[in-house]
Amino acid sequence: MAEGVKVRVPGTTANCGPGFDAVGIACSIYNEMTLTLSNDGKCVISVTGEGEGAIPGNERNIAFQAVNLVLERLKLNYSGIRIEMNNNVPLARGLGSSAAAIVAGLVAANAATGNKLTREDILDIATSMEGHPDNVAPAIFGGVSVSIMDGKKPHSLKFMPSIPLKMVVAVPDFTLSTKAARQVLPKEVPFQDAVFNVSRSALLIGALSKGRVDLLQYALDDKLHQSYRQRLIPGMPEVLKAAVAAGALGATLSGAGPCLIAYTLGSEAKIGEAMVKTFAEHDVKAKYLSLDIDAEGAKVVTC
Ligand code: HSE
């Protein structure tokens, strides 16, 4: 039985404007996790990098919970679980840090116990832990993922856009929990707003697969969540406008925020600097990341 498994999992951006809880993209920023199973009776969790000192090192750790779910599913028992997390994905910012931790735990535990679960099994478990599939699907499969829920069962389609899309992410220096960002959403929306998003999310997928960059300025628009969430992020509309004025094809909230993300084919520095400067004008300290689409998703890097 394999033990001491290292996995690498990408951060992800969800929603991508209109595709609320459905569309997500894997990004070229990664967390690594090493899992060692034994029977030495010790459970040890260590975290370096993003989240160091903030991520729990006990049974509340979601990567640890994910490992245990795999062991329960496979009816395996280990008294010793050692987890070493080395994180680059900023925590609680809308870049899929919780999805990355869940997927890392599931993929590492599966690899350490003989790969008995399929990637679809992992999607099922990850979605039930996360509550929605739009971050976990691209974290597992890479690329752009479109996901639906059929009752409690997720189904996901992965593809790579036909254009070398770049993403410029402005990362503010404050966190925002997904729970808090979901609490500000309305229980019902006007029918026309639903139509607005259905048409744009369909156009987004078509435009990405066909390389119709001219359509992204329309396809990234949203009426289901962003306007309700913008009061949680000082300067959000202005930063999104500044990104487009600096040459972005479009810009949106990343997941539940507070990161804001611009889509482009070039001029990343100009766009990133404009976003950071505009955040500063609203008294928000921020940095920017220039990312590509990750095509592979979660992978085992050493066994
Ligand atoms: N679709 C989710 C949301 C992504 O916007 O609440 C955040 O995890």
PDB file of C-alpha atoms and ligand atoms in Angstrom:
ATOM      1  CA  MET A   1       0.000   0.000   0.000  1.00  0.00           C
ATOM      2  CA  ALA A   2       1.377   3.412  -1.025  1.00  0.00           C
ATOM      3  CA  GLU A   3       2.076   5.899   1.772  1.00  0.00           C
ATOM      4  CA  GLY A   4       3.613   9.394   1.840  1.00  0.00           C
ATOM      5  CA  VAL A   5       1.779  10.926  -1.110  1.00  0.00           C
ATOM      6  CA  LYS A   6       2.294  14.480  -2.359  1.00  0.00           C
ATOM      7  CA  VAL A   7      -0.437  16.147  -4.412  1.00  0.00           C
ATOM      8  CA  ARG A   8      -0.677  19.488  -6.174  1.00  0.00           C
ATOM      9  CA  VAL A   9      -4.062  21.189  -6.580  1.00  0.00           C
ATOM     10  CA  PRO A  10      -4.827  24.444  -8.434  1.00  0.00           C
ATOM     11  CA  GLY A  11      -6.697  27.414  -7.088  1.00  0.00           C
ATOM     12  CA  THR A  12      -9.898  28.188  -8.970  1.00  0.00           C
ATOM     13  CA  THR A  13     -12.093  31.116  -9.867  1.00  0.00           C
ATOM     14  CA  ALA A  14     -15.830  30.425  -9.792  1.00  0.00           C
ATOM     15  CA  ASN A  15     -18.934  31.990 -11.353  1.00  0.00           C
ATOM     16  CA  CYS A  16     -16.924  33.914 -14.000  1.00  0.00           C
ATOM     17  CA  GLY A  17     -19.677  36.537 -14.031  1.00  0.00           C
ATOM     18  CA  PRO A  18     -22.980  34.942 -15.033  1.00  0.00           C
ATOM     19  CA  GLY A  19     -22.262  31.261 -14.258  1.00  0.00           C
ATOM     20  CA  PHE A  20     -23.221  31.382 -10.589  1.00  0.00           C
ATOM     21  CA  ASP A  21     -22.503  28.027  -8.862  1.00  0.00           C
ATOM     22  CA  ALA A  22     -21.928  26.478 -12.308  1.00  0.00           C
ATOM     23  CA  VAL A  23     -18.812  27.768 -14.091  1.00  0.00           C
ATOM     24  CA  GLY A  24     -15.277  27.626 -12.742  1.00  0.00           C
ATOM     25  CA  ILE A  25     -11.729  27.894 -14.085  1.00  0.00           C
ATOM     26  CA  ALA A  26      -8.558  26.271 -12.738  1.00  0.00           C
ATOM     27  CA  CYS A  27      -5.747  28.803 -12.296  1.00  0.00           C
ATOM     28  CA  SER A  28      -1.962  28.434 -12.375  1.00  0.00           C
ATOM     29  CA  ILE A  29      -1.553  28.920  -8.622  1.00  0.00           C
ATOM     30  CA  TYR A  30      -1.119  25.804  -6.507  1.00  0.00           C
ATOM     31  CA  ASN A  31      -1.338  24.285  -3.070  1.00  0.00           C
ATOM     32  CA  GLU A  32       0.711  21.206  -2.255  1.00  0.00           C
ATOM     33  CA  MET A  33      -0.157  18.635   0.346  1.00  0.00           C
ATOM     34  CA  THR A  34       1.764  15.609   1.569  1.00  0.00           C
ATOM     35  CA  LEU A  35      -0.185  12.862   3.301  1.00  0.00           C
ATOM     36  CA  THR A  36       1.413  10.035   5.241  1.00  0.00           C
ATOM     37  CA  LEU A  37      -0.790   7.289   6.650  1.00  0.00           C
ATOM     38  CA  SER A  38       0.557   5.017   9.360  1.00  0.00           C
ATOM     39  CA  ASN A  39      -0.455   3.215  12.510  1.00  0.00           C
ATOM     40  CA  ASP A  40       1.763   5.199  14.872  1.00  0.00           C
ATOM     41  CA  GLY A  41      -1.261   6.754  16.656  1.00  0.00           C
ATOM     42  CA  LYS A  42      -0.246  10.332  15.846  1.00  0.00           C
ATOM     43  CA  CYS A  43      -2.311  12.882  13.925  1.00  0.00           C
ATOM     44  CA  VAL A  44      -0.207  15.879  12.937  1.00  0.00           C
ATOM     45  CA  ILE A  45      -1.216  18.740  10.627  1.00  0.00           C
ATOM     46  CA  SER A  46       1.228  21.461   9.613  1.00  0.00           C
ATOM     47  CA  VAL A  47       0.610  24.467   7.376  1.00  0.00           C
ATOM     48  CA  THR A  48       3.155  26.715   5.672  1.00  0.00           C
ATOM     49  CA  GLY A  49       2.501  29.620   3.313  1.00  0.00           C
ATOM     50  CA  GLU A  50      -0.997  31.050   2.896  1.00  0.00           C
ATOM     51  CA  GLY A  51      -3.170  30.334   5.911  1.00  0.00           C
ATOM     52  CA  GLU A  52      -0.244  29.570   8.220  1.00  0.00           C
ATOM     53  CA  GLY A  53      -1.440  30.325  11.754  1.00  0.00           C
ATOM     54  CA  ALA A  54      -5.083  30.600  10.585  1.00  0.00           C
ATOM     55  CA  ILE A  55      -5.910  27.148   9.190  1.00  0.00           C
ATOM     56  CA  PRO A  56      -6.835  24.780  12.040  1.00  0.00           C
ATOM     57  CA  GLY A  57      -4.357  22.027  12.838  1.00  0.00           C
ATOM     58  CA  ASN A  58      -6.991  19.743  14.328  1.00  0.00           C
ATOM     59  CA  GLU A  59     -10.132  17.830  13.323  1.00  0.00           C
ATOM     60  CA  ARG A  60     -11.684  21.080  12.012  1.00  0.00           C
ATOM     61  CA  ASN A  61      -9.109  21.064   9.197  1.00  0.00           C
ATOM     62  CA  ILE A  62     -11.053  20.347   5.989  1.00  0.00           C
ATOM     63  CA  ALA A  63      -8.194  18.475   4.296  1.00  0.00           C
ATOM     64  CA  PHE A  64      -8.062  16.193   7.352  1.00  0.00           C
ATOM     65  CA  GLN A  65     -11.856  15.733   7.150  1.00  0.00           C
ATOM     66  CA  ALA A  66     -11.525  14.878   3.456  1.00  0.00           C
ATOM     67  CA  VAL A  67      -8.857  12.256   4.175  1.00  0.00           C
ATOM     68  CA  ASN A  68     -11.108  10.697   6.814  1.00  0.00           C
ATOM     69  CA  LEU A  69     -14.091  10.604   4.440  1.00  0.00           C
ATOM     70  CA  VAL A  70     -12.042   8.572   1.938  1.00  0.00           C
ATOM     71  CA  LEU A  71     -10.844   6.192   4.668  1.00  0.00           C
ATOM     72  CA  GLU A  72     -14.447   5.754   5.918  1.00  0.00           C
ATOM     73  CA  ARG A  73     -15.725   5.176   2.371  1.00  0.00           C
ATOM     74  CA  LEU A  74     -13.052   2.505   1.804  1.00  0.00           C
ATOM     75  CA  LYS A  75     -13.541   1.065   5.318  1.00  0.00           C
ATOM     76  CA  LEU A  76      -9.864   1.570   6.137  1.00  0.00           C
ATOM     77  CA  ASN A  77      -8.467   2.439   9.519  1.00  0.00           C
ATOM     78  CA  TYR A  78      -5.175   4.239  10.210  1.00  0.00           C
ATOM     79  CA  SER A  79      -4.345   5.520  13.662  1.00  0.00           C
ATOM     80  CA  GLY A  80      -1.677   7.876  12.270  1.00  0.00           C
ATOM     81  CA  ILE A  81      -2.431  10.678   9.798  1.00  0.00           C
ATOM     82  CA  ARG A  82       0.273  13.225   8.972  1.00  0.00           C
ATOM     83  CA  ILE A  83      -0.665  16.157   6.718  1.00  0.00           C
ATOM     84  CA  GLU A  84       1.766  18.814   5.534  1.00  0.00           C
ATOM     85  CA  MET A  85       0.144  21.672   3.616  1.00  0.00           C
ATOM     86  CA  ASN A  86       2.176  24.186   1.652  1.00  0.00           C
ATOM     87  CA  ASN A  87      -0.226  26.800   0.316  1.00  0.00           C
ATOM     88  CA  ASN A  88       0.039  29.492  -2.336  1.00  0.00           C
ATOM     89  CA  VAL A  89      -3.695  30.071  -2.828  1.00  0.00           C
ATOM     90  CA  PRO A  90      -4.777  33.086  -0.722  1.00  0.00           C
ATOM     91  CA  LEU A  91      -7.235  32.094   2.001  1.00  0.00           C
ATOM     92  CA  ALA A  92     -10.902  33.181   1.932  1.00  0.00           C
ATOM     93  CA  ARG A  93     -10.439  35.540  -1.021  1.00  0.00           C
ATOM     94  CA  GLY A  94     -12.469  33.860  -3.785  1.00  0.00           C
ATOM     95  CA  LEU A  95      -9.713  31.734  -5.319  1.00  0.00           C
ATOM     96  CA  GLY A  96     -10.978  28.353  -4.160  1.00  0.00           C
ATOM     97  CA  SER A  97      -8.759  27.778  -1.120  1.00  0.00           C
ATOM     98  CA  SER A  98     -11.319  25.530   0.603  1.00  0.00           C
ATOM     99  CA  ALA A  99     -11.957  23.553  -2.603  1.00  0.00           C
ATOM    100  CA  ALA A 100      -8.193  23.089  -3.026  1.00  0.00           C
ATOM    101  CA  ALA A 101      -7.857  21.774   0.541  1.00  0.00           C
ATOM    102  CA  ILE A 102     -10.801  19.382   0.153  1.00  0.00           C
ATOM    103  CA  VAL A 103      -9.607  18.067  -3.222  1.00  0.00           C
ATOM    104  CA  ALA A 104      -6.031  17.720  -1.934  1.00  0.00           C
ATOM    105  CA  GLY A 105      -7.236  15.614   1.003  1.00  0.00           C
ATOM    106  CA  LEU A 106      -9.441  13.405  -1.179  1.00  0.00           C
ATOM    107  CA  VAL A 107      -6.916  12.872  -3.994  1.00  0.00           C
ATOM    108  CA  ALA A 108      -4.020  12.255  -1.597  1.00  0.00           C
ATOM    109  CA  ALA A 109      -6.008   9.771   0.526  1.00  0.00           C
ATOM    110  CA  ASN A 110      -7.208   7.988  -2.596  1.00  0.00           C
ATOM    111  CA  ALA A 111      -3.673   7.739  -4.004  1.00  0.00           C
ATOM    112  CA  ALA A 112      -2.297   6.583  -0.641  1.00  0.00           C
ATOM    113  CA  THR A 113      -4.818   3.745  -0.501  1.00  0.00           C
ATOM    114  CA  GLY A 114      -4.582   2.336  -4.023  1.00  0.00           C
ATOM    115  CA  ASN A 115      -6.691   4.709  -6.153  1.00  0.00           C
ATOM    116  CA  LYS A 116      -9.981   2.870  -5.666  1.00  0.00           C
ATOM    117  CA  LEU A 117     -12.125   5.992  -6.170  1.00  0.00           C
ATOM    118  CA  THR A 118     -12.694   7.499  -9.606  1.00  0.00           C
ATOM    119  CA  ARG A 119     -12.422  11.240 -10.252  1.00  0.00           C
ATOM    120  CA  GLU A 120     -16.245  11.278 -10.432  1.00  0.00           C
ATOM    121  CA  ASP A 121     -16.413   9.727  -6.942  1.00  0.00           C
ATOM    122  CA  ILE A 122     -14.036  12.465  -5.790  1.00  0.00           C
ATOM    123  CA  LEU A 123     -16.247  15.115  -7.422  1.00  0.00           C
ATOM    124  CA  ASP A 124     -19.279  13.702  -5.548  1.00  0.00           C
ATOM    125  CA  ILE A 125     -17.569  13.789  -2.156  1.00  0.00           C
ATOM    126  CA  ALA A 126     -15.903  17.173  -2.745  1.00  0.00           C
ATOM    127  CA  THR A 127     -19.202  18.755  -3.833  1.00  0.00           C
ATOM    128  CA  SER A 128     -21.021  17.428  -0.781  1.00  0.00           C
ATOM    129  CA  MET A 129     -18.304  18.914   1.451  1.00  0.00           C
ATOM    130  CA  GLU A 130     -18.103  22.278  -0.367  1.00  0.00           C
ATOM    131  CA  GLY A 131     -21.852  22.669  -0.983  1.00  0.00           C
ATOM    132  CA  HIS A 132     -21.531  23.602  -4.669  1.00  0.00           C
ATOM    133  CA  PRO A 133     -19.463  22.159  -7.524  1.00  0.00           C
ATOM    134  CA  ASP A 134     -18.074  25.239  -9.291  1.00  0.00           C
ATOM    135  CA  ASN A 135     -14.700  25.379  -7.498  1.00  0.00           C
ATOM    136  CA  VAL A 136     -14.142  21.690  -6.779  1.00  0.00           C
ATOM    137  CA  ALA A 137     -14.775  20.566 -10.391  1.00  0.00           C
ATOM    138  CA  PRO A 138     -11.977  22.645 -11.983  1.00  0.00           C
ATOM    139  CA  ALA A 139      -9.730  21.896  -8.966  1.00  0.00           C
ATOM    140  CA  ILE A 140     -10.123  18.188  -9.850  1.00  0.00           C
ATOM    141  CA  PHE A 141     -10.255  18.285 -13.653  1.00  0.00           C
ATOM    142  CA  GLY A 142      -8.476  21.563 -14.593  1.00  0.00           C
ATOM    143  CA  GLY A 143      -9.516  23.861 -17.447  1.00  0.00           C
ATOM    144  CA  VAL A 144     -12.933  25.473 -17.586  1.00  0.00           C
ATOM    145  CA  SER A 145     -15.629  23.380 -15.874  1.00  0.00           C
ATOM    146  CA  VAL A 146     -19.357  23.690 -16.322  1.00  0.00           C
ATOM    147  CA  SER A 147     -21.195  21.860 -13.568  1.00  0.00           C
ATOM    148  CA  ILE A 148     -24.786  21.106 -12.702  1.00  0.00           C
ATOM    149  CA  MET A 149     -26.481  19.435  -9.771  1.00  0.00           C
ATOM    150  CA  ASP A 150     -28.989  16.653 -10.484  1.00  0.00           C
ATOM    151  CA  GLY A 151     -30.434  16.556  -6.995  1.00  0.00           C
ATOM    152  CA  LYS A 152     -27.363  15.834  -4.892  1.00  0.00           C
ATOM    153  CA  LYS A 153     -25.357  14.432  -7.808  1.00  0.00           C
ATOM    154  CA  PRO A 154     -22.934  16.744  -9.626  1.00  0.00           C
ATOM    155  CA  HIS A 155     -22.197  16.392 -13.322  1.00  0.00           C
ATOM    156  CA  SER A 156     -19.337  18.338 -14.830  1.00  0.00           C
ATOM    157  CA  LEU A 157     -17.974  19.087 -18.293  1.00  0.00           C
ATOM    158  CA  LYS A 158     -14.372  20.234 -18.700  1.00  0.00           C
ATOM    159  CA  PHE A 159     -12.913  21.987 -21.740  1.00  0.00           C
ATOM    160  CA  MET A 160      -9.983  24.197 -22.647  1.00  0.00           C
ATOM    161  CA  PRO A 161     -10.771  27.519 -24.315  1.00  0.00           C
ATOM    162  CA  SER A 162      -9.486  27.886 -27.863  1.00  0.00           C
ATOM    163  CA  ILE A 163      -7.703  31.136 -26.886  1.00  0.00           C
ATOM    164  CA  PRO A 164      -4.717  31.659 -24.517  1.00  0.00           C
ATOM    165  CA  LEU A 165      -6.809  33.501 -21.956  1.00  0.00           C
ATOM    166  CA  LYS A 166      -4.908  35.177 -19.100  1.00  0.00           C
ATOM    167  CA  MET A 167      -6.390  36.148 -15.769  1.00  0.00           C
ATOM    168  CA  VAL A 168      -5.310  39.131 -13.707  1.00  0.00           C
ATOM    169  CA  VAL A 169      -6.526  38.814 -10.128  1.00  0.00           C
ATOM    170  CA  ALA A 170      -6.567  41.766  -7.728  1.00  0.00           C
ATOM    171  CA  VAL A 171      -6.225  40.317  -4.230  1.00  0.00           C
ATOM    172  CA  PRO A 172      -7.354  42.702  -1.458  1.00  0.00           C
ATOM    173  CA  ASP A 173      -5.754  42.392   1.964  1.00  0.00           C
ATOM    174  CA  PHE A 174      -9.012  41.422   3.677  1.00  0.00           C
ATOM    175  CA  THR A 175     -10.887  38.125   3.757  1.00  0.00           C
ATOM    176  CA  LEU A 176     -14.560  37.458   3.055  1.00  0.00           C
ATOM    177  CA  SER A 177     -16.251  34.182   3.920  1.00  0.00           C
ATOM    178  CA  THR A 178     -18.396  32.526   1.260  1.00  0.00           C
ATOM    179  CA  LYS A 179     -21.099  32.157   3.931  1.00  0.00           C
ATOM    180  CA  ALA A 180     -21.206  35.918   4.498  1.00  0.00           C
ATOM    181  CA  ALA A 181     -21.162  36.593   0.750  1.00  0.00           C
ATOM    182  CA  ARG A 182     -24.092  34.187   0.229  1.00  0.00           C
ATOM    183  CA  GLN A 183     -26.112  35.729   3.049  1.00  0.00           C
ATOM    184  CA  VAL A 184     -26.485  39.007   1.123  1.00  0.00           C
ATOM    185  CA  LEU A 185     -28.066  37.261  -1.888  1.00  0.00           C
ATOM    186  CA  PRO A 186     -31.836  37.539  -2.412  1.00  0.00           C
ATOM    187  CA  LYS A 187     -34.095  34.473  -2.112  1.00  0.00           C
ATOM    188  CA  GLU A 188     -35.791  35.378  -5.397  1.00  0.00           C
ATOM    189  CA  VAL A 189     -34.722  37.350  -8.464  1.00  0.00           C
ATOM    190  CA  PRO A 190     -36.749  38.984 -11.249  1.00  0.00           C
ATOM    191  CA  PHE A 191     -37.475  36.629 -14.167  1.00  0.00           C
ATOM    192  CA  GLN A 192     -35.677  39.014 -16.547  1.00  0.00           C
ATOM    193  CA  ASP A 193     -32.530  38.824 -14.442  1.00  0.00           C
ATOM    194  CA  ALA A 194     -32.606  35.034 -14.666  1.00  0.00           C
ATOM    195  CA  VAL A 195     -32.984  35.300 -18.459  1.00  0.00           C
ATOM    196  CA  PHE A 196     -30.090  37.793 -18.518  1.00  0.00           C
ATOM    197  CA  ASN A 197     -27.801  35.258 -16.806  1.00  0.00           C
ATOM    198  CA  VAL A 198     -28.992  32.158 -18.679  1.00  0.00           C
ATOM    199  CA  SER A 199     -28.226  33.828 -22.011  1.00  0.00           C
ATOM    200  CA  ARG A 200     -24.871  35.207 -20.904  1.00  0.00           C
ATOM    201  CA  SER A 201     -23.588  32.052 -19.286  1.00  0.00           C
ATOM    202  CA  ALA A 202     -24.461  30.102 -22.451  1.00  0.00           C
ATOM    203  CA  LEU A 203     -22.700  32.790 -24.514  1.00  0.00           C
ATOM    204  CA  LEU A 204     -19.668  32.661 -22.182  1.00  0.00           C
ATOM    205  CA  ILE A 205     -19.127  28.954 -22.774  1.00  0.00           C
ATOM    206  CA  GLY A 206     -19.661  29.332 -26.518  1.00  0.00           C
ATOM    207  CA  ALA A 207     -17.357  32.357 -26.750  1.00  0.00           C
ATOM    208  CA  LEU A 208     -14.577  30.601 -24.783  1.00  0.00           C
ATOM    209  CA  SER A 209     -14.790  27.414 -26.833  1.00  0.00           C
ATOM    210  CA  LYS A 210     -14.935  29.231 -30.179  1.00  0.00           C
ATOM    211  CA  GLY A 211     -12.413  31.930 -29.251  1.00  0.00           C
ATOM    212  CA  ARG A 212     -14.921  34.778 -29.780  1.00  0.00           C
ATOM    213  CA  VAL A 213     -13.123  37.319 -27.591  1.00  0.00           C
ATOM    214  CA  ASP A 214     -15.307  40.082 -29.056  1.00  0.00           C
ATOM    215  CA  LEU A 215     -18.291  38.584 -27.200  1.00  0.00           C
ATOM    216  CA  LEU A 216     -16.674  38.367 -23.754  1.00  0.00           C
ATOM    217  CA  GLN A 217     -17.565  41.978 -22.907  1.00  0.00           C
ATOM    218  CA  TYR A 218     -21.235  40.864 -22.948  1.00  0.00           C
ATOM    219  CA  ALA A 219     -20.750  37.258 -21.846  1.00  0.00           C
ATOM    220  CA  LEU A 220     -19.129  38.166 -18.497  1.00  0.00           C
ATOM    221  CA  ASP A 221     -22.067  40.279 -17.304  1.00  0.00           C
ATOM    222  CA  ASP A 222     -24.193  39.169 -14.372  1.00  0.00           C
ATOM    223  CA  LYS A 223     -27.375  40.159 -12.534  1.00  0.00           C
ATOM    224  CA  LEU A 224     -27.706  37.302 -10.043  1.00  0.00           C
ATOM    225  CA  HIS A 225     -25.032  38.008  -7.452  1.00  0.00           C
ATOM    226  CA  GLN A 226     -22.458  40.734  -8.121  1.00  0.00           C
ATOM    227  CA  SER A 227     -24.618  43.808  -7.529  1.00  0.00           C
ATOM    228  CA  TYR A 228     -25.772  42.357  -4.172  1.00  0.00           C
ATOM    229  CA  ARG A 229     -22.214  41.594  -3.094  1.00  0.00           C
ATOM    230  CA  GLN A 230     -20.530  44.818  -4.132  1.00  0.00           C
ATOM    231  CA  ARG A 231     -21.286  46.543  -0.831  1.00  0.00           C
ATOM    232  CA  LEU A 232     -18.976  44.006   0.839  1.00  0.00           C
ATOM    233  CA  ILE A 233     -16.021  45.089  -1.328  1.00  0.00           C
ATOM    234  CA  PRO A 234     -15.094  48.793  -1.280  1.00  0.00           C
ATOM    235  CA  GLY A 235     -14.443  50.130  -4.781  1.00  0.00           C
ATOM    236  CA  MET A 236     -15.628  46.983  -6.581  1.00  0.00           C
ATOM    237  CA  PRO A 237     -17.448  48.649  -9.537  1.00  0.00           C
ATOM    238  CA  GLU A 238     -14.617  51.144  -9.992  1.00  0.00           C
ATOM    239  CA  VAL A 239     -11.915  48.436  -9.952  1.00  0.00           C
ATOM    240  CA  LEU A 240     -13.844  46.378 -12.529  1.00  0.00           C
ATOM    241  CA  LYS A 241     -14.197  49.465 -14.751  1.00  0.00           C
ATOM    242  CA  ALA A 242     -10.493  50.319 -14.338  1.00  0.00           C
ATOM    243  CA  ALA A 243      -9.535  46.808 -15.520  1.00  0.00           C
ATOM    244  CA  VAL A 244     -11.592  47.191 -18.696  1.00  0.00           C
ATOM    245  CA  ALA A 245     -10.288  50.726 -19.270  1.00  0.00           C
ATOM    246  CA  ALA A 246      -6.737  49.295 -19.014  1.00  0.00           C
ATOM    247  CA  GLY A 247      -7.492  46.789 -21.782  1.00  0.00           C
ATOM    248  CA  ALA A 248      -9.218  43.777 -20.173  1.00  0.00           C
ATOM    249  CA  LEU A 249     -11.834  41.892 -22.205  1.00  0.00           C
ATOM    250  CA  GLY A 250     -14.056  41.909 -19.118  1.00  0.00           C
ATOM    251  CA  ALA A 251     -13.793  41.747 -15.325  1.00  0.00           C
ATOM    252  CA  THR A 252     -15.857  40.102 -12.591  1.00  0.00           C
ATOM    253  CA  LEU A 253     -15.937  39.106  -8.967  1.00  0.00           C
ATOM    254  CA  SER A 254     -13.821  35.971  -8.441  1.00  0.00           C
ATOM    255  CA  GLY A 255     -16.054  33.399  -6.770  1.00  0.00           C
ATOM    256  CA  ALA A 256     -17.686  34.983  -3.748  1.00  0.00           C
ATOM    257  CA  GLY A 257     -14.883  37.576  -3.567  1.00  0.00           C
ATOM    258  CA  PRO A 258     -13.243  39.693  -2.393  1.00  0.00           C
ATOM    259  CA  CYS A 259     -10.772  39.052  -5.267  1.00  0.00           C
ATOM    260  CA  LEU A 260     -11.690  40.735  -8.532  1.00  0.00           C
ATOM    261  CA  ILE A 261     -10.579  39.099 -11.770  1.00  0.00           C
ATOM    262  CA  ALA A 262      -9.946  40.498 -15.237  1.00  0.00           C
ATOM    263  CA  TYR A 263      -9.766  38.402 -18.395  1.00  0.00           C
ATOM    264  CA  THR A 264      -7.305  39.381 -21.100  1.00  0.00           C
ATOM    265  CA  LEU A 265      -5.002  38.216 -23.885  1.00  0.00           C
ATOM    266  CA  GLY A 266      -2.151  40.560 -22.820  1.00  0.00           C
ATOM    267  CA  SER A 267      -1.243  43.809 -20.960  1.00  0.00           C
ATOM    268  CA  GLU A 268      -1.468  41.974 -17.633  1.00  0.00           C
ATOM    269  CA  ALA A 269       0.819  44.421 -15.765  1.00  0.00           C
ATOM    270  CA  LYS A 270      -1.112  47.468 -16.979  1.00  0.00           C
ATOM    271  CA  ILE A 271      -4.423  45.893 -15.974  1.00  0.00           C
ATOM    272  CA  GLY A 272      -3.133  44.651 -12.605  1.00  0.00           C
ATOM    273  CA  GLU A 273      -1.605  48.010 -11.718  1.00  0.00           C
ATOM    274  CA  ALA A 274      -4.819  49.841 -12.643  1.00  0.00           C
ATOM    275  CA  MET A 275      -6.839  47.484 -10.419  1.00  0.00           C
ATOM    276  CA  VAL A 276      -4.461  47.854  -7.449  1.00  0.00           C
ATOM    277  CA  LYS A 277      -4.371  51.653  -7.843  1.00  0.00           C
ATOM    278  CA  THR A 278      -8.153  51.877  -7.951  1.00  0.00           C
ATOM    279  CA  PHE A 279      -8.490  49.675  -4.873  1.00  0.00           C
ATOM    280  CA  ALA A 280      -6.010  52.031  -3.117  1.00  0.00           C
ATOM    281  CA  GLU A 281      -8.260  54.988  -4.020  1.00  0.00           C
ATOM    282  CA  HIS A 282     -10.908  53.219  -1.925  1.00  0.00           C
ATOM    283  CA  ASP A 283      -8.498  52.615   0.966  1.00  0.00           C
ATOM    284  CA  VAL A 284      -8.040  48.941   0.160  1.00  0.00           C
ATOM    285  CA  LYS A 285      -4.507  47.580   0.013  1.00  0.00           C
ATOM    286  CA  ALA A 286      -4.221  44.982  -2.724  1.00  0.00           C
ATOM    287  CA  LYS A 287      -1.724  43.101  -4.864  1.00  0.00           C
ATOM    288  CA  TYR A 288      -2.262  41.462  -8.222  1.00  0.00           C
ATOM    289  CA  LEU A 289      -1.532  38.014  -9.610  1.00  0.00           C
ATOM    290  CA  SER A 290      -1.130  37.215 -13.281  1.00  0.00           C
ATOM    291  CA  LEU A 291      -2.401  33.689 -13.929  1.00  0.00           C
ATOM    292  CA  ASP A 292      -2.961  31.242 -16.781  1.00  0.00           C
ATOM    293  CA  ILE A 293      -5.555  28.521 -17.054  1.00  0.00           C
ATOM    294  CA  ASP A 294      -4.336  25.280 -15.502  1.00  0.00           C
ATOM    295  CA  ALA A 295      -5.157  22.406 -17.860  1.00  0.00           C
ATOM    296  CA  GLU A 296      -4.484  19.436 -15.559  1.00  0.00           C
ATOM    297  CA  GLY A 297      -6.256  19.919 -12.264  1.00  0.00           C
ATOM    298  CA  ALA A 298      -5.291  17.932  -9.188  1.00  0.00           C
ATOM    299  CA  LYS A 299      -2.367  15.598  -9.636  1.00  0.00           C
ATOM    300  CA  VAL A 300      -0.197  13.295  -7.611  1.00  0.00           C
ATOM    301  CA  VAL A 301       3.362  14.582  -7.853  1.00  0.00           C
ATOM    302  CA  THR A 302       5.153  11.945  -5.766  1.00  0.00           C
ATOM    303  CA  CYS A 303       4.201   8.654  -4.225  1.00  0.00           C
TER     304      CYS A 303
HETATM  305  N1  HSE B   1     -20.480  29.996  -6.438  1.00  0.00           N
HETATM  306  C1  HSE B   1     -19.984  30.286  -5.122  1.00  0.00           C
HETATM  307  C2  HSE B   1     -20.522  31.629  -4.675  1.00  0.00           C
HETATM  308  C3  HSE B   1     -18.483  30.340  -5.196  1.00  0.00           C
HETATM  309  O1  HSE B   1     -20.440  32.578  -5.447  1.00  0.00           O
HETATM  310  O2  HSE B   1     -21.034  31.725  -3.557  1.00  0.00           O
HETATM  311  C4  HSE B   1     -17.832  30.604  -3.878  1.00  0.00           C
HETATM  312  O3  HSE B   1     -17.361  29.482  -3.291  1.00  0.00           O
END
